[in-house]
């Protein structure tokens, strides 16, 4: 019984390794489409790994898709902000197009990255803390002993601190990468609105607001405008968005 | 003898009113006695006066500069070389106080001393030179430089002294903005030269080597940014670190700044490195100049490793995996990765970290609730705790025992002596418990009112006995 359970646990790991090997072999053999397919399947199955995003980006880069190359390099940096191969990959893309070396202000925030990572695994403890805070507060009101009062003050401080951190993290802008070869940036979320500027594949923008099929973004040059949601991808570790 | 002669000769020449300083008008740029006053003094007396003891001057080498270009400010402090005259500054420290230079970045102060003969008198000059780099365009001002102190001399009638307050005129500098900058300009203004070097031109794939870029010349070293180095696929460069910085003093101060980069060869073969370009604005030529370093040819030998794995990220980058270098110039391939799906990784962590705090939280809540409501005592445990706490002092223990008896009997005890209380408990059928409690109370009375001493161990033993007696009675009465 134990052996069967262990075997079940091991199987998925082998599948992921096979996909990575398949992708790497295809990349080495310069079969870039196959490599992209293998890496994309890994990413679609929930693997959030800097090296996988990096390999996928490199495959896109050599297949002539700078938009998706930049997107996946940025995803690799979202997983690990210090992952130097991804930075080097971005520099390689920028060699082909100097425009792509520019980065909007606040596009990559290490602080926000680590906060998000911490928030991901601390969700349940935070919930416990939240309900514990209310429980202790009620107890302190019901039986105002010095011990309960001190505990409720400590809980309040922790909750206020976490709320402050969440607020600060929420202020940091979300990053996006333009995938379409060229996309107009309009004054309003409508095809009839006049065009303010054009963004091109690989351009990194700060996403301010999403409404239906449209997204309001700010470019490197500081130009704000609306573009079609389909022309853009969010820089997130997962592909769920 | 010489001192005596000088003193006698100076007789009458030290009266401050003889050669008054200033007449209420604006201070002159050379804020000492004017030429006319010197001539007058010389005509009347060949010997120096106290007024001539100090002079200060301030000057700049140019009045119109470009933004970031150095203006050399020279501050001269002259002190009369004459025996019998002593000068004392009002400033506590010997450090020079620069005039107000708002809008400028002040460089390193260079100090030098020399001798000067002025109007027939010998002076020791201290000259301070400081390069000022304007940080904003427009008309900028260098404030008045001030010196305050006292000059003293000795005469036959005794010591004479004169308060001296010198200040120079403010200076105006017109700062012109720079023309539109080309790409790659990092803010350097002046005259610069660039040189590059590599520790060895014979490299090994995967073995890092130091690549040095040296910038020297005239200008503000603080405004320099590390030069942008060319990128190529056959190597990767780490961030530049400043490893050497020197400043050469002189009329035109020069400096040298050295940056070192860690270069990691990724591919084997013969390659060229560079050239590194550095763009600055030359005020002499009134235009931007780009200087370039030499192009270096290097040979990278193939690594001994079978699969040519190159550690990424340099020293201290432990999280990076390994890269497989491609022969055809394509980007390297990452060969190792953590392939655990994020949902599985995150879920386990969440539940582990979630369940443990929940358990701890519930236990803490129960303990707090129990302690605050005193509902943990059907077995007398809480009573023992209370009695033991009370046993620190006889008075407290006595109070706690009485309180426990009141709680068990549900009656208020007041006005009874220990003997009366023991008799009342015995009549209630407490028997041995009444004796034990009575003994405890009497022992406490002996300490409180009889001056007896009792060790803490004895108090604890009494508390234990009382607690046991109360437990027995409690269980008996509950059983009833």
XYZ file of C-alpha atoms in Angstrom:
721
model
C 0.000 0.000 0.000
C 2.802 2.331 0.983
C 4.681 1.505 -2.223
C 1.651 2.328 -4.346
C 1.236 5.645 -2.557
C 4.913 6.520 -3.058
C 4.723 5.533 -6.718
C 1.720 7.808 -7.209
C 3.646 10.657 -5.668
C 6.626 10.076 -7.945
C 4.829 9.876 -11.283
C 3.957 13.545 -11.729
C 7.557 14.588 -11.000
C 8.813 12.332 -13.812
C 6.284 13.803 -16.209
C 7.546 17.316 -15.504
C 11.144 16.202 -15.939
C 10.237 14.576 -19.261
C 8.652 17.783 -20.514
C 11.727 19.794 -19.530
C 14.043 17.297 -21.209
C 11.861 17.254 -24.315
C 11.922 21.049 -24.467
C 15.663 21.228 -23.870
C 16.397 18.598 -26.528
C 14.233 20.452 -29.026
C 15.997 23.725 -28.199
C 19.439 22.148 -28.651
C 18.301 20.688 -31.998
C 16.974 24.129 -32.972
C 13.381 22.810 -33.181
C 12.095 25.944 -31.540
C 8.366 25.302 -32.075
C 8.628 21.942 -30.302
C 10.631 23.503 -27.510
C 8.033 26.239 -27.073
C 5.236 23.663 -26.976
C 6.990 21.582 -24.305
C 7.797 24.574 -22.107
C 4.291 26.019 -22.537
C 2.810 22.705 -21.385
C 5.029 22.806 -18.299
C 3.909 26.347 -17.531
C 0.254 25.461 -18.175
C 0.514 22.597 -15.673
C 1.355 25.068 -12.929
C 5.136 24.985 -12.877
C 6.423 28.407 -11.864
C 10.143 28.114 -12.349
C 12.597 30.817 -13.369
C 14.696 28.504 -15.592
C 11.579 27.202 -17.405
C 10.329 30.725 -18.095
C 13.852 31.645 -19.168
C 14.133 28.739 -21.624
C 10.682 29.509 -23.009
C 11.657 33.154 -23.454
C 14.888 32.224 -25.220
C 12.971 29.935 -27.576
C 10.548 32.746 -28.388
C 13.447 35.158 -28.840
C 15.179 32.963 -31.411
C 11.904 32.258 -33.176
C 11.445 36.002 -33.711
C 8.752 36.814 -31.153
C 10.239 39.579 -28.965
C 6.910 40.213 -27.215
C 6.586 36.759 -25.707
C 10.357 36.623 -25.130
C 10.243 39.765 -22.978
C 7.083 38.534 -21.235
C 8.667 35.265 -20.174
C 11.972 36.831 -19.167
C 9.952 39.146 -16.962
C 8.038 36.148 -15.577
C 11.361 34.499 -14.729
C 12.336 37.673 -12.885
C 8.961 37.686 -11.145
C 9.807 34.246 -9.750
C 13.359 35.239 -8.840
C 14.274 38.933 -9.169
C 17.984 38.038 -9.030
C 17.909 35.432 -11.796
C 20.761 36.805 -13.896
C 20.260 34.674 -17.072
C 16.867 36.331 -17.515
C 18.424 39.763 -17.165
C 20.993 38.811 -19.764
C 18.272 37.510 -22.018
C 16.498 40.855 -21.770
C 19.744 42.586 -22.662
C 20.003 40.352 -25.747
C 16.504 41.363 -26.810
C 17.421 44.980 -26.223
C 20.457 44.621 -28.519
C 18.102 43.908 -31.397
C 15.842 46.795 -30.388
C 17.283 49.498 -28.076
C 13.749 50.683 -27.391
C 13.185 47.542 -25.345
C 15.905 48.409 -22.858
C 13.679 51.038 -21.285
C 11.637 50.089 -18.263
C 8.709 52.042 -16.792
C 9.239 53.426 -13.305
C 8.227 50.947 -10.615
C 7.790 48.155 -13.163
C 9.815 45.684 -11.137
C 9.451 46.122 -7.425
C 11.476 43.627 -5.409
C 9.623 44.613 -2.293
C 6.246 43.884 -3.861
C 7.634 40.601 -5.208
C 8.691 39.333 -1.804
C 5.468 40.566 -0.232
C 3.424 38.641 -2.818
C 5.484 35.515 -2.273
C 5.063 35.774 1.478
C 1.337 36.468 1.122
C 0.878 33.341 -0.978
C 1.875 30.876 1.731
C 0.733 32.942 4.672
C -2.918 33.249 3.649
C -4.277 30.783 6.180
C -2.157 31.967 9.124
C -3.252 35.493 8.283
C -6.893 34.404 8.436
C -6.246 32.778 11.793
C -4.571 35.940 12.967
C -7.547 37.973 11.779
C -10.132 35.874 13.617
C -7.844 35.568 16.619
C -7.655 39.329 16.727
C -11.447 39.637 16.930
C -11.662 36.769 19.455
C -9.096 38.299 21.783
C -10.705 41.704 21.358
C -14.091 40.263 22.403
C -12.553 38.460 25.365
C -10.779 41.643 26.417
C -14.066 43.551 26.288
C -15.924 40.797 28.160
C -13.284 40.239 30.858
C -10.925 43.211 30.849
C -7.975 41.589 32.643
C -4.516 43.153 32.154
C -3.286 40.021 30.362
C -6.082 40.096 27.824
C -5.703 43.816 27.362
C -1.981 43.421 26.580
C -2.727 40.547 24.207
C -5.421 42.502 22.384
C -3.078 45.493 22.007
C -0.370 43.219 20.568
C -2.850 41.632 18.140
C -4.109 45.057 17.091
C -0.565 46.241 16.386
C 0.203 43.177 14.244
C -3.051 43.484 12.301
C -2.532 47.221 11.704
C 1.043 46.544 10.535
C -0.097 43.845 8.108
C -2.900 46.050 6.830
C -0.366 48.820 6.208
C 1.944 46.464 4.333
C -0.944 45.215 2.204
C -1.932 48.766 1.369
C 1.620 49.680 0.347
C 1.908 46.507 -1.753
C -1.411 47.273 -3.438
C -0.034 50.643 -4.554
C 2.772 49.118 -6.615
C 1.798 49.017 -10.284
C 1.193 45.790 -12.188
C 3.468 45.153 -15.100
C 2.402 44.160 -18.566
C 4.142 43.335 -21.829
C 2.784 44.125 -25.273
C 2.428 40.976 -27.386
C 0.927 42.392 -30.571
C 3.356 43.536 -33.234
C 1.911 47.015 -33.018
C -1.026 48.235 -30.987
C -2.579 51.699 -30.818
C -2.879 53.490 -27.505
C -6.143 55.421 -27.471
C -7.497 58.251 -25.374
C -10.501 56.160 -24.370
C -11.646 52.530 -24.251
C -13.259 52.596 -27.677
C -12.088 51.949 -31.228
C -13.517 55.337 -32.213
C -11.320 57.228 -29.751
C -8.353 58.961 -31.291
C -4.923 57.387 -31.119
C -2.423 58.890 -28.722
C 0.600 56.691 -29.369
C 1.609 53.258 -30.575
C 3.176 50.482 -28.538
C 5.047 47.582 -30.053
C 5.809 43.977 -29.231
C 8.002 43.685 -26.157
C 7.191 47.136 -24.785
C 6.741 47.024 -21.039
C 3.906 49.071 -19.608
C 2.386 49.681 -16.201
C -1.208 48.488 -16.042
C -3.414 50.919 -14.167
C -6.941 49.691 -14.759
C -8.723 46.936 -16.651
C -12.269 47.355 -17.919
C -13.791 44.666 -20.125
C -11.805 44.245 -23.297
C -9.717 47.329 -22.589
C -6.824 48.133 -20.319
C -5.501 51.544 -19.307
C -1.704 51.584 -19.299
C 1.200 53.966 -18.870
C 4.170 53.652 -21.196
C 7.866 54.232 -20.579
C 7.515 57.753 -21.941
C 4.746 58.458 -19.429
C 1.929 58.401 -21.999
C -1.360 57.088 -20.584
C -3.913 55.458 -22.796
C -6.220 52.527 -23.453
C -5.273 49.474 -25.444
C -6.958 46.204 -26.259
C -6.604 43.592 -23.560
C -5.801 40.879 -26.106
C -2.683 42.776 -27.222
C -1.174 42.605 -23.762
C -0.130 40.042 -21.142
C 0.245 40.534 -17.410
C 3.632 39.788 -15.916
C 2.583 37.188 -13.394
C 4.204 33.962 -12.355
C 1.139 31.943 -13.278
C -0.588 31.949 -16.649
C -4.072 32.003 -15.119
C -4.627 35.679 -15.928
C 67.525 92.514 22.221
C 65.766 92.432 18.857
C 62.428 92.003 20.573
C 63.154 94.961 22.807
C 64.119 97.096 19.795
C 60.986 96.120 17.912
C 58.870 96.873 20.939
C 60.371 100.297 21.336
C 60.046 101.069 17.660
C 56.398 100.107 17.732
C 55.687 102.552 20.507
C 52.842 104.793 19.417
C 52.126 102.857 16.257
C 49.609 100.467 17.867
C 46.844 102.866 18.668
C 43.921 101.421 16.699
C 42.649 104.860 15.922
C 45.792 105.827 14.038
C 44.979 103.705 11.012
C 41.278 103.022 11.294
C 39.783 100.166 9.339
C 36.940 101.086 7.061
C 34.728 104.110 7.158
C 31.335 102.480 7.081
C 31.383 101.977 3.352
C 31.143 98.649 1.542
C 34.031 96.216 2.069
C 36.532 96.023 -0.725
C 37.363 92.699 -2.488
C 40.738 92.809 -0.726
C 39.351 93.308 2.716
C 42.464 94.669 4.398
C 43.768 98.178 4.524
C 43.395 99.982 1.213
C 46.385 101.043 -0.868
C 45.877 104.635 0.216
C 45.866 103.713 3.862
C 49.048 101.687 3.407
C 50.778 104.607 1.755
C 49.610 106.890 4.517
C 50.873 104.483 7.120
C 54.178 104.142 5.346
C 54.574 107.864 5.060
C 53.994 108.379 8.736
C 55.672 105.275 10.027
C 57.688 102.539 8.330
C 56.543 99.990 10.895
C 53.376 97.951 10.427
C 50.240 98.722 12.385
C 47.805 96.329 13.991
C 45.407 97.078 11.169
C 47.882 95.551 8.764
C 48.180 92.350 10.753
C 45.659 90.399 8.652
C 44.224 90.540 5.174
C 41.959 88.113 3.302
C 41.060 87.823 -0.371
C 38.763 85.668 -2.442
C 38.847 85.192 -6.193
C 37.702 82.819 -8.909
C 39.512 81.849 -12.089
C 36.462 82.482 -14.264
C 33.068 84.079 -13.980
C 31.241 82.241 -16.740
C 31.159 78.457 -16.844
C 29.037 75.622 -18.130
C 26.832 73.547 -15.873
C 29.103 71.040 -14.114
C 32.325 72.785 -15.151
C 34.745 73.539 -12.317
C 35.185 77.068 -10.970
C 38.375 77.290 -8.930
C 37.787 79.414 -5.858
C 40.942 80.762 -4.199
C 40.791 82.048 -0.653
C 43.921 83.807 0.609
C 44.628 84.502 4.254
C 47.655 86.716 4.878
C 49.177 87.170 8.322
C 51.871 89.714 9.039
C 55.304 88.276 9.810
C 56.467 90.634 12.492
C 57.776 89.907 15.914
C 55.746 91.540 18.614
C 52.416 91.170 16.828
C 50.264 88.187 17.636
C 47.054 87.264 15.988
C 44.340 85.071 17.449
C 41.322 83.853 15.545
C 37.877 83.867 17.119
C 37.146 80.504 15.563
C 37.698 77.530 17.791
C 38.785 75.120 15.079
C 41.569 75.557 12.581
C 39.396 74.201 9.789
C 38.594 76.724 7.151
C 35.026 77.921 6.922
C 34.042 78.184 3.307
C 31.831 81.064 2.223
C 28.263 80.271 1.271
C 28.382 78.238 -1.968
C 24.750 77.323 -2.429
C 24.149 75.844 -5.867
C 27.677 74.437 -6.091
C 29.148 71.058 -5.273
C 32.426 71.753 -3.443
C 35.404 69.526 -4.219
C 38.426 68.792 -2.085
C 40.124 71.784 -0.445
C 43.809 72.137 -1.223
C 45.902 74.171 1.199
C 49.351 75.652 0.603
C 51.549 78.221 2.312
C 53.982 80.756 0.915
C 55.597 84.092 1.675
C 54.686 87.482 0.234
C 55.988 91.017 0.625
C 53.223 93.518 0.464
C 53.714 97.268 0.928
C 57.105 96.634 2.374
C 55.914 94.138 4.964
C 56.434 90.385 4.977
C 53.340 88.191 5.145
C 52.799 84.462 5.464
C 50.024 83.469 3.133
C 47.764 80.457 3.485
C 46.049 79.813 0.187
C 43.008 77.562 -0.004
C 41.916 76.324 -3.410
C 38.620 74.559 -3.820
C 36.953 73.508 -7.087
C 33.267 74.361 -7.169
C 30.977 72.538 -9.594
C 27.738 74.378 -10.358
C 24.695 72.154 -10.101
C 22.138 74.505 -11.649
C 22.190 76.996 -14.503
C 21.749 80.753 -14.043
C 23.466 83.331 -11.867
C 24.989 81.736 -8.769
C 26.668 83.557 -5.896
C 29.656 82.763 -3.757
C 29.048 84.557 -0.490
C 31.414 86.846 1.372
C 34.278 85.139 3.157
C 34.741 86.424 6.692
C 37.528 86.316 9.253
C 37.254 87.584 12.803
C 39.980 87.748 15.401
C 42.189 89.872 17.603
C 45.616 91.349 16.911
C 47.826 92.079 19.904
C 51.070 93.999 20.213
C 53.242 95.091 23.126
C 54.305 98.675 23.810
C 56.018 100.450 26.650
C 52.652 101.431 28.050
C 51.490 97.851 27.948
C 49.656 95.475 25.633
C 47.453 96.885 22.919
C 44.844 94.880 21.075
C 42.563 95.398 18.113
C 39.440 93.492 17.148
C 39.641 92.667 13.460
C 36.647 91.759 11.293
C 37.473 91.193 7.648
C 35.145 90.080 4.879
C 35.422 89.820 1.133
C 32.906 90.815 -1.498
C 30.468 88.215 -2.819
C 31.278 86.815 -6.254
C 28.861 86.166 -9.076
C 29.198 83.179 -11.408
C 27.118 82.882 -14.555
C 26.342 79.240 -15.270
C 25.332 78.343 -18.799
C 23.219 75.263 -19.426
C 24.625 72.385 -21.471
C 23.441 71.904 -25.040
C 21.084 68.961 -25.744
C 22.928 65.810 -24.715
C 23.579 62.861 -27.027
C 22.736 59.284 -26.050
C 25.206 57.831 -23.589
C 26.028 61.101 -21.862
C 26.176 60.515 -18.105
C 26.769 64.055 -16.813
C 30.573 64.305 -16.981
C 31.873 67.804 -17.782
C 35.548 68.594 -18.189
C 38.362 66.771 -19.948
C 38.639 63.012 -19.668
C 40.598 60.088 -20.990
C 39.596 56.452 -20.938
C 41.654 53.304 -20.858
C 40.687 49.631 -20.584
C 42.690 46.577 -19.654
C 42.160 42.896 -19.017
C 44.197 40.829 -16.595
C 45.005 38.228 -19.234
C 44.124 37.870 -22.897
C 44.234 34.061 -22.707
C 40.932 33.135 -21.055
C 39.237 29.893 -20.109
C 35.561 29.235 -20.716
C 33.702 29.530 -17.416
C 36.629 31.059 -15.515
C 35.975 34.695 -14.575
C 38.586 37.380 -15.118
C 38.844 41.045 -14.169
C 38.179 43.673 -16.815
C 39.328 47.155 -15.804
C 38.113 50.513 -17.085
C 40.015 53.619 -15.982
C 38.784 57.186 -16.428
C 41.107 60.086 -15.690
C 41.088 63.805 -16.311
C 39.761 67.110 -15.008
C 36.225 67.335 -13.715
C 33.970 66.299 -10.917
C 34.684 62.647 -10.014
C 31.419 62.458 -8.092
C 29.394 63.115 -11.244
C 30.875 60.116 -13.062
C 28.695 57.124 -13.692
C 30.142 53.744 -14.568
C 30.599 53.633 -18.336
C 28.229 51.508 -20.375
C 30.096 48.473 -21.587
C 29.410 46.724 -24.870
C 27.358 43.533 -24.686
C 28.139 40.375 -26.605
C 26.921 36.832 -26.498
C 30.305 35.256 -25.753
C 30.629 36.733 -22.273
C 28.664 38.137 -19.403
C 29.725 41.001 -17.180
C 28.983 41.602 -13.529
C 28.288 45.025 -12.065
C 31.219 47.440 -11.991
C 32.800 48.295 -8.665
C 35.025 51.283 -7.990
C 38.361 49.905 -6.855
C 40.626 52.924 -7.138
C 40.197 56.657 -6.883
C 42.962 59.251 -6.679
C 42.972 63.019 -6.865
C 46.003 64.968 -8.008
C 46.280 68.436 -6.507
C 47.487 71.445 -8.413
C 46.173 74.458 -10.224
C 43.840 72.243 -12.202
C 42.980 69.299 -9.951
C 42.908 65.994 -11.763
C 41.572 62.619 -10.729
C 41.559 58.987 -11.749
C 38.761 56.517 -11.149
C 39.033 52.803 -11.784
C 36.103 50.416 -12.311
C 36.520 46.671 -12.229
C 34.104 44.200 -13.817
C 33.998 40.438 -13.521
C 33.959 39.043 -17.033
C 32.752 35.463 -17.476
C 33.619 33.910 -20.874
C 30.714 31.733 -22.022
C 31.981 30.524 -25.399
C 35.346 29.421 -26.710
C 37.131 31.054 -29.635
C 38.925 34.273 -30.556
C 36.942 37.412 -29.791
C 37.353 41.137 -29.530
C 36.461 43.033 -26.398
C 35.417 46.653 -26.668
C 35.749 49.410 -27.502
C 34.272 51.101 -24.453
C 32.960 54.573 -25.217
C 32.654 57.466 -22.785
C 30.860 60.691 -23.643
C 31.510 63.970 -21.842
C 31.016 67.654 -22.441
C 34.192 69.594 -23.141
C 33.880 73.267 -22.097
C 37.012 74.159 -24.072
C 35.626 72.763 -27.307
C 32.072 73.735 -26.303
C 30.723 70.419 -27.522
C 30.236 66.804 -26.510
C 33.208 64.546 -27.032
C 33.211 60.757 -27.114
C 36.450 59.071 -26.190
C 36.951 55.363 -26.697
C 39.288 52.834 -25.196
C 41.322 50.285 -27.118
C 39.859 47.131 -28.654
C 41.308 44.059 -26.970
C 41.649 40.705 -28.665
C 41.212 37.707 -26.397
C 41.314 33.972 -26.860
C 38.947 31.805 -24.871
C 39.988 28.182 -24.435
C 37.364 25.476 -24.227
C 36.408 24.356 -20.750
C 37.539 20.957 -19.512
C 34.039 20.119 -18.352
C 32.329 17.496 -20.516
C 29.025 19.286 -20.936
C 30.485 22.732 -20.605
C 28.295 23.713 -17.727
C 28.908 27.250 -16.618
C 27.768 28.452 -13.249
C 25.585 31.482 -13.698
C 25.618 34.642 -11.673
C 29.150 34.678 -10.408
C 30.290 34.319 -6.820
C 27.588 34.298 -4.213
C 24.700 33.607 -6.529
C 23.647 30.309 -5.119
C 20.112 30.146 -6.431
C 20.974 30.138 -10.109
C 21.019 26.787 -11.817
C 23.369 25.730 -14.577
C 23.554 26.798 -18.186
C 24.373 24.790 -21.261
C 26.270 27.048 -23.636
C 25.179 26.755 -27.266
C 27.759 26.652 -30.042
C 25.740 28.554 -32.610
C 25.482 31.825 -30.695
C 22.023 31.173 -29.332
C 21.303 32.036 -25.738
C 22.401 29.438 -23.161
C 19.895 26.890 -21.931
C 18.933 26.344 -18.309
C 19.237 22.638 -17.552
C 18.003 22.406 -13.977
C 14.782 23.732 -12.528
C 12.452 23.209 -9.606
C 9.483 21.629 -11.368
C 7.153 21.252 -8.407
C 3.813 22.803 -9.381
C 3.224 25.946 -7.397
C -0.229 24.839 -6.255
C 1.161 21.709 -4.589
C 4.109 23.534 -3.062
C 1.980 26.384 -1.791
C -0.863 24.175 -0.544
C 1.346 22.051 1.663
C 2.978 25.073 3.154
C -0.340 26.819 3.757
C -1.885 23.856 5.532
C 1.195 23.144 7.602
C 1.584 26.731 8.645
C -2.156 27.111 9.056
C -2.918 24.117 11.279
C -0.061 24.684 13.715
C -1.065 28.268 14.546
C -4.718 27.217 14.839
C -3.806 24.595 17.468
C -1.574 26.980 19.369
C -4.209 29.658 19.183
C -6.957 27.394 20.561
C -4.776 26.180 23.444
C -3.839 29.746 24.326
C -7.482 30.773 24.176
C -8.522 27.925 26.508
C -5.825 28.693 29.058
C -6.686 32.375 29.042
C -10.365 31.657 29.375
C -9.772 29.238 32.252
C -7.450 31.566 34.115
C -9.702 34.574 33.728
C -12.759 32.694 35.030
C -11.038 30.490 37.655
C -12.884 27.417 36.485
C -10.012 24.994 36.578
C -10.445 24.059 40.230
C -12.733 21.059 40.754
C -9.641 19.130 41.845
C -8.208 21.907 43.982
C -5.288 22.657 41.671
C -6.084 26.328 41.504
C -6.406 26.459 45.292
C -2.910 25.032 45.638
C -1.604 27.617 43.244
C -3.260 30.386 45.255
C -2.028 29.056 48.596
C 1.483 28.683 47.286
C 1.412 32.183 45.925
C 0.156 33.374 49.292
C 2.924 31.497 51.092
C 5.507 34.058 50.052
C 4.478 35.999 53.196
C 2.695 34.893 56.333
C 0.088 37.689 56.105
C -0.834 36.743 52.549
C -1.032 33.055 53.407
C -3.308 33.777 56.373
C -5.616 35.866 54.173
C -5.735 33.221 51.457
C -6.499 30.382 53.928
C -9.346 32.420 55.434
C -10.679 33.242 51.948
C -10.623 29.561 50.991
C -12.460 28.598 54.179
C -15.057 31.293 53.415
C -15.449 29.915 49.889
C -15.884 26.298 51.072
C -18.251 27.144 53.921
C -19.984 29.871 51.922
C -19.974 32.077 55.035
C -18.313 35.342 55.871
C -15.711 35.015 58.663
C -15.123 38.148 60.715
C -14.293 38.928 64.310
C -13.209 35.368 65.148
C -9.877 34.522 66.696
C -7.948 31.530 65.393
C -8.983 29.482 68.418
C -12.673 30.372 67.913
C -12.443 29.587 64.201
C -10.816 26.203 64.861
C -13.553 25.378 67.380
C -16.249 26.427 64.902
C -14.772 24.236 62.152
C -14.434 21.280 64.540
C -18.076 21.643 65.510
C -18.898 21.569 61.809
C -17.294 18.140 61.656
C -14.046 19.078 59.931
C -11.948 17.154 62.505
C -8.329 16.817 61.406
C -8.815 19.409 58.713
C -9.824 21.926 61.375
C -6.648 21.088 63.339
C -4.441 21.426 60.274
C -5.973 24.759 59.258
C -5.811 25.991 62.840
C -2.130 25.045 63.040
C -1.446 26.941 59.827
C -3.279 30.034 60.993
C -1.522 29.970 64.370
C 1.869 29.734 62.715
C 0.995 32.771 60.613
C -0.202 34.602 63.742
C 3.108 33.807 65.443
C 4.996 35.446 62.579
C 2.643 38.408 62.276
C 2.075 39.254 65.918
C 4.692 37.327 67.907
C 7.807 38.311 65.981
C 8.638 34.690 65.098
C 10.714 33.977 62.028
C 9.698 31.404 59.469
C 11.572 30.153 56.437
C 9.836 30.104 53.069
C 10.055 26.303 53.052
C 8.028 26.188 56.291
C 5.415 28.545 54.827
C 5.167 26.348 51.748
C 4.745 23.255 53.913
C 1.941 24.978 55.836
C 0.320 25.992 52.568
C 0.514 22.397 51.307
C -1.034 21.073 54.501
C -3.824 23.667 54.411
C -4.526 22.934 50.766
C -4.699 19.212 51.449
C -7.054 19.777 54.420
C -9.305 22.027 52.341
C -9.339 19.485 49.478
C -10.447 16.762 51.920
C -13.186 18.929 53.379
C -14.242 20.147 49.954
C -14.606 16.654 48.559
C -16.470 15.553 51.665
C -18.927 18.461 51.512
C -19.382 18.046 47.750
C -20.065 14.347 48.300
C -22.694 15.245 50.826
